[in-house]
Coordinates of C-alpha atoms in Angstrom, one line a residue:
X1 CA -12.4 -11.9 -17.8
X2 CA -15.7 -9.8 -16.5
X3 CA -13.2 -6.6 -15.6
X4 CA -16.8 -4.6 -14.4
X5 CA -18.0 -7.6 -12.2
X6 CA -14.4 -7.2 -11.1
X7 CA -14.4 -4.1 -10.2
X8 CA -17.7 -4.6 -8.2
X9 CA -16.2 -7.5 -6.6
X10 CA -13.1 -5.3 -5.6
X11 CA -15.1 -2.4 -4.5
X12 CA -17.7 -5.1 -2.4
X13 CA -14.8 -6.3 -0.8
X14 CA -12.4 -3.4 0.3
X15 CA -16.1 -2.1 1.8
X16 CA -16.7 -4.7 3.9
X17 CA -15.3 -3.8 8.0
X18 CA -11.5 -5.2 8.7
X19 CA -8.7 -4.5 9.5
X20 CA -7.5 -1.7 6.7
X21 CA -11.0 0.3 7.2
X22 CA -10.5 0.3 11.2
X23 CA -7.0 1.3 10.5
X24 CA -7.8 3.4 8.3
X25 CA -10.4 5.7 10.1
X26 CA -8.3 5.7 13.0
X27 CA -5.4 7.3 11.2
X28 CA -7.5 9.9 9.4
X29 CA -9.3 10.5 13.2
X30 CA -5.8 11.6 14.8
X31 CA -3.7 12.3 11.9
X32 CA -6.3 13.9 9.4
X33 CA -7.1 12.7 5.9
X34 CA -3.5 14.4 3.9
X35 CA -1.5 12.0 6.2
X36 CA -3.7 9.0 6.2
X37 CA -2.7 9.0 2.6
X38 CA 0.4 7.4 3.4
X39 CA -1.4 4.7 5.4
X40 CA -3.7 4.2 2.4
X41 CA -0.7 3.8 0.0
X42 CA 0.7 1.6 2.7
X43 CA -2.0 -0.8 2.3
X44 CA -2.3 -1.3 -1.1
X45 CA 1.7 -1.8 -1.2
X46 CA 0.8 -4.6 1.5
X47 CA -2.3 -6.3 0.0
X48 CA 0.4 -6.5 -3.5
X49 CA 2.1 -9.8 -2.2
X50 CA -1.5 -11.6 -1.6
X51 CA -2.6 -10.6 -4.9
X52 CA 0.3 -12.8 -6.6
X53 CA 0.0 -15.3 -3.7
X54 CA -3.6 -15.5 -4.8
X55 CA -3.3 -15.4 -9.0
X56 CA 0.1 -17.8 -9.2
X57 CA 0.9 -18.8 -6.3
X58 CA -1.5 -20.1 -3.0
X59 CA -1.9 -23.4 -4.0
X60 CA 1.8 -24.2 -4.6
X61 CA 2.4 -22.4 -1.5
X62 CA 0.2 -24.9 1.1
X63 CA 1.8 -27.6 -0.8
X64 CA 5.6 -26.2 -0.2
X65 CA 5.8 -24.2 3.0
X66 CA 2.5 -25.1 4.8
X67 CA 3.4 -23.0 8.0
X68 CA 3.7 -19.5 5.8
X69 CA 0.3 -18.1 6.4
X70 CA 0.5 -19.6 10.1
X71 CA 3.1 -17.6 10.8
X72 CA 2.0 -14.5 9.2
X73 CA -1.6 -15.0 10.8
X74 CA 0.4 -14.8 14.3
X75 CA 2.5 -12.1 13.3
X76 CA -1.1 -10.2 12.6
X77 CA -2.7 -11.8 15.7
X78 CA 0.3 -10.0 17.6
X79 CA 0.1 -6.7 16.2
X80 CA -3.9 -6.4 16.8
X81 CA -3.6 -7.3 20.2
X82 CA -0.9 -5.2 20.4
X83 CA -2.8 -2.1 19.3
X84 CA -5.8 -3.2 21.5
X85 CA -3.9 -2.7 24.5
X86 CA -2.4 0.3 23.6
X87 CA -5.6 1.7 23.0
X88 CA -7.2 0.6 26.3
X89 CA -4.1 1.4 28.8
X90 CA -3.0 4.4 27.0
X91 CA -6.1 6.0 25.4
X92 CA -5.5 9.9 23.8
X93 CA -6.2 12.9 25.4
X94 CA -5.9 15.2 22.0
X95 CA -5.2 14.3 18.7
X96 CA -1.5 15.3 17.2
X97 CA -1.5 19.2 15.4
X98 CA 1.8 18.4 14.1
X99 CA 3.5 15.4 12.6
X100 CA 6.0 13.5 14.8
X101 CA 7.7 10.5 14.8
X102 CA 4.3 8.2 15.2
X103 CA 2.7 9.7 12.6
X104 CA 5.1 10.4 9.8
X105 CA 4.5 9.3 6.5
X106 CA 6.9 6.4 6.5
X107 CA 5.7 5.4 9.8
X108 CA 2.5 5.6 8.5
X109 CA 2.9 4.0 5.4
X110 CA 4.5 0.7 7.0
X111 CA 1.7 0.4 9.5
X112 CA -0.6 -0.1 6.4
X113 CA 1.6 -1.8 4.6
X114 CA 1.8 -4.5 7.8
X115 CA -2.7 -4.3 8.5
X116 CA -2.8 -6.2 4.9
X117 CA 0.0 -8.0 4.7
X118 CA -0.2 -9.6 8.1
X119 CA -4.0 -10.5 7.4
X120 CA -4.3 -13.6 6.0
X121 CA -8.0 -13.5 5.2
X122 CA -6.9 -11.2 2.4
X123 CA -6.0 -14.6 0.2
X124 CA -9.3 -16.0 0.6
X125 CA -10.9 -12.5 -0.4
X126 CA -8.9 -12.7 -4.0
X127 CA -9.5 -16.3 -4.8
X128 CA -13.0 -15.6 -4.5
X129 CA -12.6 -12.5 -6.5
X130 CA -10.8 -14.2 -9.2
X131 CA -13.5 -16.8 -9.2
X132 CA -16.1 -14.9 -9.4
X133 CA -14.9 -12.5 -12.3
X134 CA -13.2 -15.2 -14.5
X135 CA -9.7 -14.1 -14.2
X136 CA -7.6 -16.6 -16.2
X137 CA -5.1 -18.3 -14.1
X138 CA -4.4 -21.1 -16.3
X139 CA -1.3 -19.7 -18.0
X140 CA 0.8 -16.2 -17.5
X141 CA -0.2 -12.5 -19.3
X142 CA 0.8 -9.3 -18.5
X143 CA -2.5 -7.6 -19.6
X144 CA -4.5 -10.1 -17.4
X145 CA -2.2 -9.5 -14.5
X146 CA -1.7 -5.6 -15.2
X147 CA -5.7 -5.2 -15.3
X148 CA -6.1 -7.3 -11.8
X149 CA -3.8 -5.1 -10.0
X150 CA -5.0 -2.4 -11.4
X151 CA -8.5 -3.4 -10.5
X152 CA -7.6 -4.6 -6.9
X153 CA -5.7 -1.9 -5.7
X154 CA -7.6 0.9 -7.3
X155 CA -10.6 -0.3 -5.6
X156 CA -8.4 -0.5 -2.1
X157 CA -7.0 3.2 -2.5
X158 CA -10.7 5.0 -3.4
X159 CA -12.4 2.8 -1.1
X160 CA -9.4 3.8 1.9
X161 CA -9.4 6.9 0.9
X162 CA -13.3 7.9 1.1
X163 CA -13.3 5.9 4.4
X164 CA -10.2 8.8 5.7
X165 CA -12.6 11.7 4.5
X166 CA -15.3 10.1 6.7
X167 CA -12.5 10.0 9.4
X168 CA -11.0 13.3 8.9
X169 CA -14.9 14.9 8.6
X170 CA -15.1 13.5 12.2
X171 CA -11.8 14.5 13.5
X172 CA -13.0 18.4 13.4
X173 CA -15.7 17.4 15.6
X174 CA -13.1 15.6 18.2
X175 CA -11.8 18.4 20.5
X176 CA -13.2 17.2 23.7
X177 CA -10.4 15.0 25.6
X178 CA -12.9 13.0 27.1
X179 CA -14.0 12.1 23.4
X180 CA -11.1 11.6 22.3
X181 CA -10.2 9.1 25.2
X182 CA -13.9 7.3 24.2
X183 CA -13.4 6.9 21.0
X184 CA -9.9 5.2 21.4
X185 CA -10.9 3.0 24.2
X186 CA -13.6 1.7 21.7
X187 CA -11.0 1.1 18.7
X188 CA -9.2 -0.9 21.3
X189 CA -12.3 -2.9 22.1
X190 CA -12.4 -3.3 17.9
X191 CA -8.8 -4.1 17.6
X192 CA -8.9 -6.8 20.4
X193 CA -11.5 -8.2 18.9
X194 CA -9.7 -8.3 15.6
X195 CA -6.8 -10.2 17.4
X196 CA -9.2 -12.6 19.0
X197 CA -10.3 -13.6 15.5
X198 CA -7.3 -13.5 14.0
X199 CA -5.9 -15.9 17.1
X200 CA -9.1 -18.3 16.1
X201 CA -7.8 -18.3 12.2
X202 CA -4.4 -19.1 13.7
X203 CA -6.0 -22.1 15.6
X204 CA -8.0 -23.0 12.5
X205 CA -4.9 -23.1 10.4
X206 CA -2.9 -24.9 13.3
X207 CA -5.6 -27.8 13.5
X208 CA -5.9 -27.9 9.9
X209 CA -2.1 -28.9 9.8
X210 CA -2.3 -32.2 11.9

């Protein structure tokens, strides 16, 4: 196993614009980067299932419940579109001093737990990963597993967490209303357009089933 061409792999990966990067920023923009640490933690907790789905398990998986990652594709197509609208009919006018029920830590920390582990593109993302870096799948290891994880999620939490510094740096700036109200009516333009591609991998996988 190449554990630095893993790491890169990791690291080019959690970079690349999704879901967990939009969410995150958005967290850190109205909740501030302390908080979005929950979020962050969130989403490496959610991204854990895919990482054994994608090491042990996906192949066994299409082969046994075929409908799995349909349904969780919906479940993700749903929430996006959800958030879209939210975003759109009921954009911000100030961003929250104090935490409240939205943005507690639990509350916080399931959302990002649910961005990851409602995004099935995730899978595809690790068996390339695991290609690419010659992780041994061929039998059962601790230390191969432990250093994957390790790898993986490290990479999601410093990459997460540099993206809610960028956030946070731009959440001082936000103290205009009509900003604020900009800025969430285009993350709801973003996080439509997140559902509409999740509701094309939904299709995909629908069509790929017949």
């Amino acid at each position: 196993m190449n554990v630095g061409l893993l790491i890169a792999t990791c690291l080019t990966a959690s970079l690349s614009p999704g879901p967990a990067a939009l969410s995150t920023i958005e967290t850190s923009l109205r909740y501030g980067q302390r908080r979005a640490f929950w979020h962050t933690l969130g989403l490496a907790v959610g991204e854990t299932p895919h990482l054994f789905l994608a090491l042990f398990g996906t192949h066994w998986l299409a082969r046994q419940a075929p409908y799995a990652l349909t349904v969780v594709a919906a479940a993700g197509m749903a929430y996006f579109l959800y958030l879209g609208f939210q975003h759109l009919v009921r954009p911000r006018s100030s961003l929250p001093e104090s935490a409240g029920l939205e943005g507690g830590a639990f509350g916080l920390f399931l959302r990002g737990a649910w961005v990851n582990f409602s995004n099935p593109k995730t899978i595809p993302f690790f068996l390339v990963i695991i290609q690419a870096a010659s992780v041994p799948t061929d039998a059962f290891a601790w230390s191969t597993t432990g250093v994957f994880l390790l790898c993986t999620l490290g990479s999601e939490i410093g990459v997460m967490s540099f993206y809610a510094f960028l956030g946070d740096r731009l959440r001082v700036r936000l103290k205009d209303a009509t900003t604020i109200r900009w800025v969430d009516r285009v993350l709801g333009l973003l996080w439509l357009a997140l559902g509409v591609l999740m509701a094309w991998r939904v299709w995909q996988l629908l069509e790929g089933q017949h």
